[in-house]
Short mmCIF file of C-alpha atoms in Angstrom, two decimals:
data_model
loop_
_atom_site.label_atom_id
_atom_site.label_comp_id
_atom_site.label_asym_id
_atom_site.label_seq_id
_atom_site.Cartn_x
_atom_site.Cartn_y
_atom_site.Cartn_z
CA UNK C 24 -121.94 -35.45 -44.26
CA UNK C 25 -120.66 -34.65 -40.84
CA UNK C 26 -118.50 -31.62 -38.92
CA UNK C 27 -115.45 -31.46 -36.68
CA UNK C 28 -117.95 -31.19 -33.54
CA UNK C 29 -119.84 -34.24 -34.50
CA UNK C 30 -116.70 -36.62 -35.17
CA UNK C 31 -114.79 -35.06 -31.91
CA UNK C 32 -118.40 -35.81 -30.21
CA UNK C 33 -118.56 -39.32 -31.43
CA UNK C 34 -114.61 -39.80 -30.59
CA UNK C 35 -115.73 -39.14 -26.96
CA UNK C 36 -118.69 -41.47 -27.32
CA UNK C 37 -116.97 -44.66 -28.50
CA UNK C 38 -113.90 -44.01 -26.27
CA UNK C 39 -116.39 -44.38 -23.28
CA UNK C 40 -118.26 -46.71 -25.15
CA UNK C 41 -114.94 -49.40 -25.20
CA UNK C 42 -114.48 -48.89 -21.41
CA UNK C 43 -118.18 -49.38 -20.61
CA UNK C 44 -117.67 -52.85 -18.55
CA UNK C 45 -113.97 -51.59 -17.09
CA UNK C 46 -114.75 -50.33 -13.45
CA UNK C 47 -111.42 -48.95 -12.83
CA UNK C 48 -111.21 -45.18 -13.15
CA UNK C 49 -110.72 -43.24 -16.56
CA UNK C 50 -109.28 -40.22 -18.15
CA UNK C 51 -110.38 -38.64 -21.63
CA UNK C 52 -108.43 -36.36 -23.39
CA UNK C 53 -109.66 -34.02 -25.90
CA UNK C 54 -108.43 -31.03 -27.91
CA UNK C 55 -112.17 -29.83 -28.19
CA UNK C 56 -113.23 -26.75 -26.04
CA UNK C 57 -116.51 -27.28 -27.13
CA UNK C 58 -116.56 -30.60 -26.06
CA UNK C 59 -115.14 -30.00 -22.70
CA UNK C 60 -117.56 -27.06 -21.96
CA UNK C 61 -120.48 -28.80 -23.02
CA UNK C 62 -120.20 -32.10 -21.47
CA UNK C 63 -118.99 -30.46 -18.12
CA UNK C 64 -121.44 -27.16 -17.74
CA UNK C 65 -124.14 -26.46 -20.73
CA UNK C 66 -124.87 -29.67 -21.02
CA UNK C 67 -126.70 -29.42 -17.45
CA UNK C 68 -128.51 -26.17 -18.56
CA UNK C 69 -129.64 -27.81 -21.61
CA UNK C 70 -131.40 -30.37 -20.09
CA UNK C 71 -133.16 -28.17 -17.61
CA UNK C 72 -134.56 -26.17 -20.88
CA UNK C 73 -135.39 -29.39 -22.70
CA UNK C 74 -132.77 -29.05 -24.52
CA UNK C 75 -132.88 -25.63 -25.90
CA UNK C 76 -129.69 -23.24 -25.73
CA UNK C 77 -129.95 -20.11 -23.28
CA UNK C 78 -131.02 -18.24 -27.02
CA UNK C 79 -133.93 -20.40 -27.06
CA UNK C 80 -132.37 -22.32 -29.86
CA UNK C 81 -132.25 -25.89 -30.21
CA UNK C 82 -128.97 -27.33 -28.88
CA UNK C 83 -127.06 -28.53 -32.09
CA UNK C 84 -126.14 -32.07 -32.06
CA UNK C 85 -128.70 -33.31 -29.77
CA UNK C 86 -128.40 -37.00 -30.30
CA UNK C 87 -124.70 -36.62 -29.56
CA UNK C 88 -124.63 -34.91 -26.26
CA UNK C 89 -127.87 -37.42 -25.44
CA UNK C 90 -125.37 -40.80 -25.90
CA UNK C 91 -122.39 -38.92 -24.44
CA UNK C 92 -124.10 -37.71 -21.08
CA UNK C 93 -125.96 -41.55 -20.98
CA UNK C 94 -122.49 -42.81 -20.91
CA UNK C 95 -120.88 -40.00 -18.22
CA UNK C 96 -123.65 -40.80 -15.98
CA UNK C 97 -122.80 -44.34 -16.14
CA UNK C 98 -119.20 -43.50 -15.32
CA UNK C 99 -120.00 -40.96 -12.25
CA UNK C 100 -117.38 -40.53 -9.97
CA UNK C 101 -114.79 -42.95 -12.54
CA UNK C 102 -114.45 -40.26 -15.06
CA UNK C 103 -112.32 -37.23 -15.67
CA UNK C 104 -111.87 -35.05 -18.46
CA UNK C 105 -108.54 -33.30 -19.33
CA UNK C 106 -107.96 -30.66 -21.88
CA UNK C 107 -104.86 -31.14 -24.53
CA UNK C 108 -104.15 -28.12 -26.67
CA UNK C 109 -104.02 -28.86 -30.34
CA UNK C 110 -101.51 -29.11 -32.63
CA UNK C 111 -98.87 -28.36 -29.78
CA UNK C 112 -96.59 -31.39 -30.22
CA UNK C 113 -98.38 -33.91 -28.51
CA UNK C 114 -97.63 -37.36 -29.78
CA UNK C 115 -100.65 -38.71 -28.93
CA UNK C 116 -103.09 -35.71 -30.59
CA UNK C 117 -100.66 -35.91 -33.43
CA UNK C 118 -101.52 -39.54 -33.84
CA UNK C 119 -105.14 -38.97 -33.44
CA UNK C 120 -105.09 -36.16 -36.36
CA UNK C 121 -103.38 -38.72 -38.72
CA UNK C 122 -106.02 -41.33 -38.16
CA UNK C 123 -109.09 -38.98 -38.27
CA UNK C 124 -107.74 -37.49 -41.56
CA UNK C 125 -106.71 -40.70 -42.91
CA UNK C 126 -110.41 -42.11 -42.48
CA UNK C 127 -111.92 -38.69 -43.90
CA UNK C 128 -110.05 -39.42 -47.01
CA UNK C 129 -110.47 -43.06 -47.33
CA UNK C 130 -107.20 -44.08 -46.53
CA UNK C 131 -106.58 -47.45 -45.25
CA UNK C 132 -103.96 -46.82 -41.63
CA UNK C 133 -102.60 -49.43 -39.34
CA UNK C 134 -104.57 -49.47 -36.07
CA UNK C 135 -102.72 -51.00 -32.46
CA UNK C 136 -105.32 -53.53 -30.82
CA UNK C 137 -103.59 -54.99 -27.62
CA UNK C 138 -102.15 -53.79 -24.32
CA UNK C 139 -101.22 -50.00 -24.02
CA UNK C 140 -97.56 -50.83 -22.94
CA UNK C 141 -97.23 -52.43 -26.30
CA UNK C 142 -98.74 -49.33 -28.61
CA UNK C 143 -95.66 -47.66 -29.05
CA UNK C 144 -96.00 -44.54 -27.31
CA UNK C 145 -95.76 -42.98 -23.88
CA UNK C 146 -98.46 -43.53 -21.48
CA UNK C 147 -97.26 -40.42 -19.19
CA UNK C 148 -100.62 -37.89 -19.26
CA UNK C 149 -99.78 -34.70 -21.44
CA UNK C 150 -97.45 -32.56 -19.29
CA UNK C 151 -98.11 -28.69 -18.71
CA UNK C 152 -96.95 -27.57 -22.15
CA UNK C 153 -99.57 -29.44 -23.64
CA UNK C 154 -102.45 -29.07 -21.27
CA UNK C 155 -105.00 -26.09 -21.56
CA UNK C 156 -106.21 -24.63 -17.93
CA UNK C 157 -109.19 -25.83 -16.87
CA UNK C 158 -109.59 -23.38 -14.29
CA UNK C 159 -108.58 -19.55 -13.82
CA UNK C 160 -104.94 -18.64 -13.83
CA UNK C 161 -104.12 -17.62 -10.09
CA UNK C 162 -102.23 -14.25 -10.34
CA UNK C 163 -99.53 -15.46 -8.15
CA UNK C 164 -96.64 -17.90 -10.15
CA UNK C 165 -95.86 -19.17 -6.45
CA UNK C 166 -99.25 -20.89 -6.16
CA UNK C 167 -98.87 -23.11 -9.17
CA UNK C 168 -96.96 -26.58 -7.88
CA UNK C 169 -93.66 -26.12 -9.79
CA UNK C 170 -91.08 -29.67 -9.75
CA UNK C 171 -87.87 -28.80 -7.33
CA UNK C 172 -84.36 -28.55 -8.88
CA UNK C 173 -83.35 -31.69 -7.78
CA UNK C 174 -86.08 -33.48 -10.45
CA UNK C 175 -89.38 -35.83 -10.05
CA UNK C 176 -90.60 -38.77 -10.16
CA UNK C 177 -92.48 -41.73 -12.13
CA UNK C 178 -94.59 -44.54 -11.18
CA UNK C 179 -95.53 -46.78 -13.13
CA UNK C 180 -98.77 -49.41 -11.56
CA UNK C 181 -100.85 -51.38 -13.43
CA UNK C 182 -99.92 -50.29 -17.10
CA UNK C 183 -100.34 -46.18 -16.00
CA UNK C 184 -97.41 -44.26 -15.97
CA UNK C 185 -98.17 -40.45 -13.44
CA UNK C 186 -95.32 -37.72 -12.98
CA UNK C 187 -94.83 -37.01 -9.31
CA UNK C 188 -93.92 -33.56 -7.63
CA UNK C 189 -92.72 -35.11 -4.54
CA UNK C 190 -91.95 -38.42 -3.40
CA UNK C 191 -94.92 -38.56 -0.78
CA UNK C 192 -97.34 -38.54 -3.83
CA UNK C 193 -95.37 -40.94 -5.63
CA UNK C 194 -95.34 -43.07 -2.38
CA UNK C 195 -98.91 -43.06 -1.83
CA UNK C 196 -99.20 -44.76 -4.96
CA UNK C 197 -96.71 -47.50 -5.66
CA UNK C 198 -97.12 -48.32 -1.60
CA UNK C 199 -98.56 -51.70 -0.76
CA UNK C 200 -99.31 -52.56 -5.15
CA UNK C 201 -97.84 -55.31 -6.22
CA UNK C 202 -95.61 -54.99 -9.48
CA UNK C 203 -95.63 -51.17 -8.99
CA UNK C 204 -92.04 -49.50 -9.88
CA UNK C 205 -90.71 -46.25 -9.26
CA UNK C 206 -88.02 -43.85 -10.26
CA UNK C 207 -86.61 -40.53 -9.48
CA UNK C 208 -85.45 -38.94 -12.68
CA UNK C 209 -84.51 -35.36 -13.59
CA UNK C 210 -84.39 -35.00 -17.34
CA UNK C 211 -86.27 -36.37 -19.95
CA UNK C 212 -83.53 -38.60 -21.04
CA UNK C 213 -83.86 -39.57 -17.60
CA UNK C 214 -87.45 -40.25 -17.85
CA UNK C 215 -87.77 -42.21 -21.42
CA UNK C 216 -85.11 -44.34 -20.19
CA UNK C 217 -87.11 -45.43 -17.10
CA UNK C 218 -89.99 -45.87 -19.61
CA UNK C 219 -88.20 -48.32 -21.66
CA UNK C 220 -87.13 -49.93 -19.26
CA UNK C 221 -90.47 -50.77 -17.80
CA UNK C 222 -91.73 -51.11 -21.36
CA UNK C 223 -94.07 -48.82 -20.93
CA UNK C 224 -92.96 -46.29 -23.95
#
């Protein structure tokens, strides 16, 4: 028998746990608020409390958030988290709901295993429709980096596709790396395109 938290928990755990020996930075995605708050502020009051909520309680799931935070630590300063709202469209979270519920019922599902340019979907991180704030809402619209009318850009280095708001940003990071392309596109016909063109969708 196991629960939602536990398998989003252990999804966490052996994502981290495939990239142990890769030293080049990381980003997790999650649909799990729960899983975002814990990892990134109770889990640090837990500990403090031996590992008893602020109610006194025992913190539910223990051995999870013990082999999650062994594996964070391991990763300091390589390791962000990002926040994907669920069941909003996102191919990717739509893919991972079909495999989790395919497993929970015993259904056998083809699995990629190779290069992520090969898997068959974008690589581009969720954009803002799909993203849950991970910090206050600032009460002015005008101090939220919006993309100018004339469109964006994509750079694509080492396998990663990233969404530019300006070419300095975009510069900074294709500059000097070998194999790195880049594109200026203002649609999203515009940007799959690119993408297949770079095979990297």
């Amino acid at each position: 028998h196991t629960t939602n938290n536990r398998m989003e928990m252990l999804g966490a755990i052996e994502a981290l746990g495939a990239v142990r020996d890769r030293p080049e930075p990381v980003k997790l995605f999650t649909d799990s608020g729960l899983l975002i708050n814990g990892i990134k502020g109770w889990i640090h009051g837990w500990k403090r409390n031996g590992w008893q909520t602020a109610a006194g309680k025992p913190v539910v799931n223990q051995d999870l958030w013990e082999r999650l935070d062994s594996l964070v630590q391991a990763r300091k300063g390589r390791l962000a988290w990002g926040h994907v709202k669920g069941h909003a469209g996102h191919e990717l979270n739509e893919r991972c709901d079909v495999i989790a519920v395919a497993f929970s019922k015993g259904v056998k599902i083809g699995l990629y295993d190779g290069p992520a340019v090969g898997c068959g979907y974008s690589l581009l991180e969720p954009g803002a429709e799909h993203l849950r704030e991970t910090a206050p809402r600032q009460k002015s619209s005008s101090s939220k980096p919006r993309a100018k009318a004339g469109g964006y850009y994509l750079s694509f280095v080492s396998g990663s596709v990233e969404r530019h708001l300006t070419w300095p940003q975009c510069q900074a990071r294709v500059h000097g790396v070998s194999g790195a392309k880049f594109k200026k596109v203002s649609s999203a016909e515009e940007e799959r395109a690119a993408l297949e063109q770079w095979g990297a969708c």
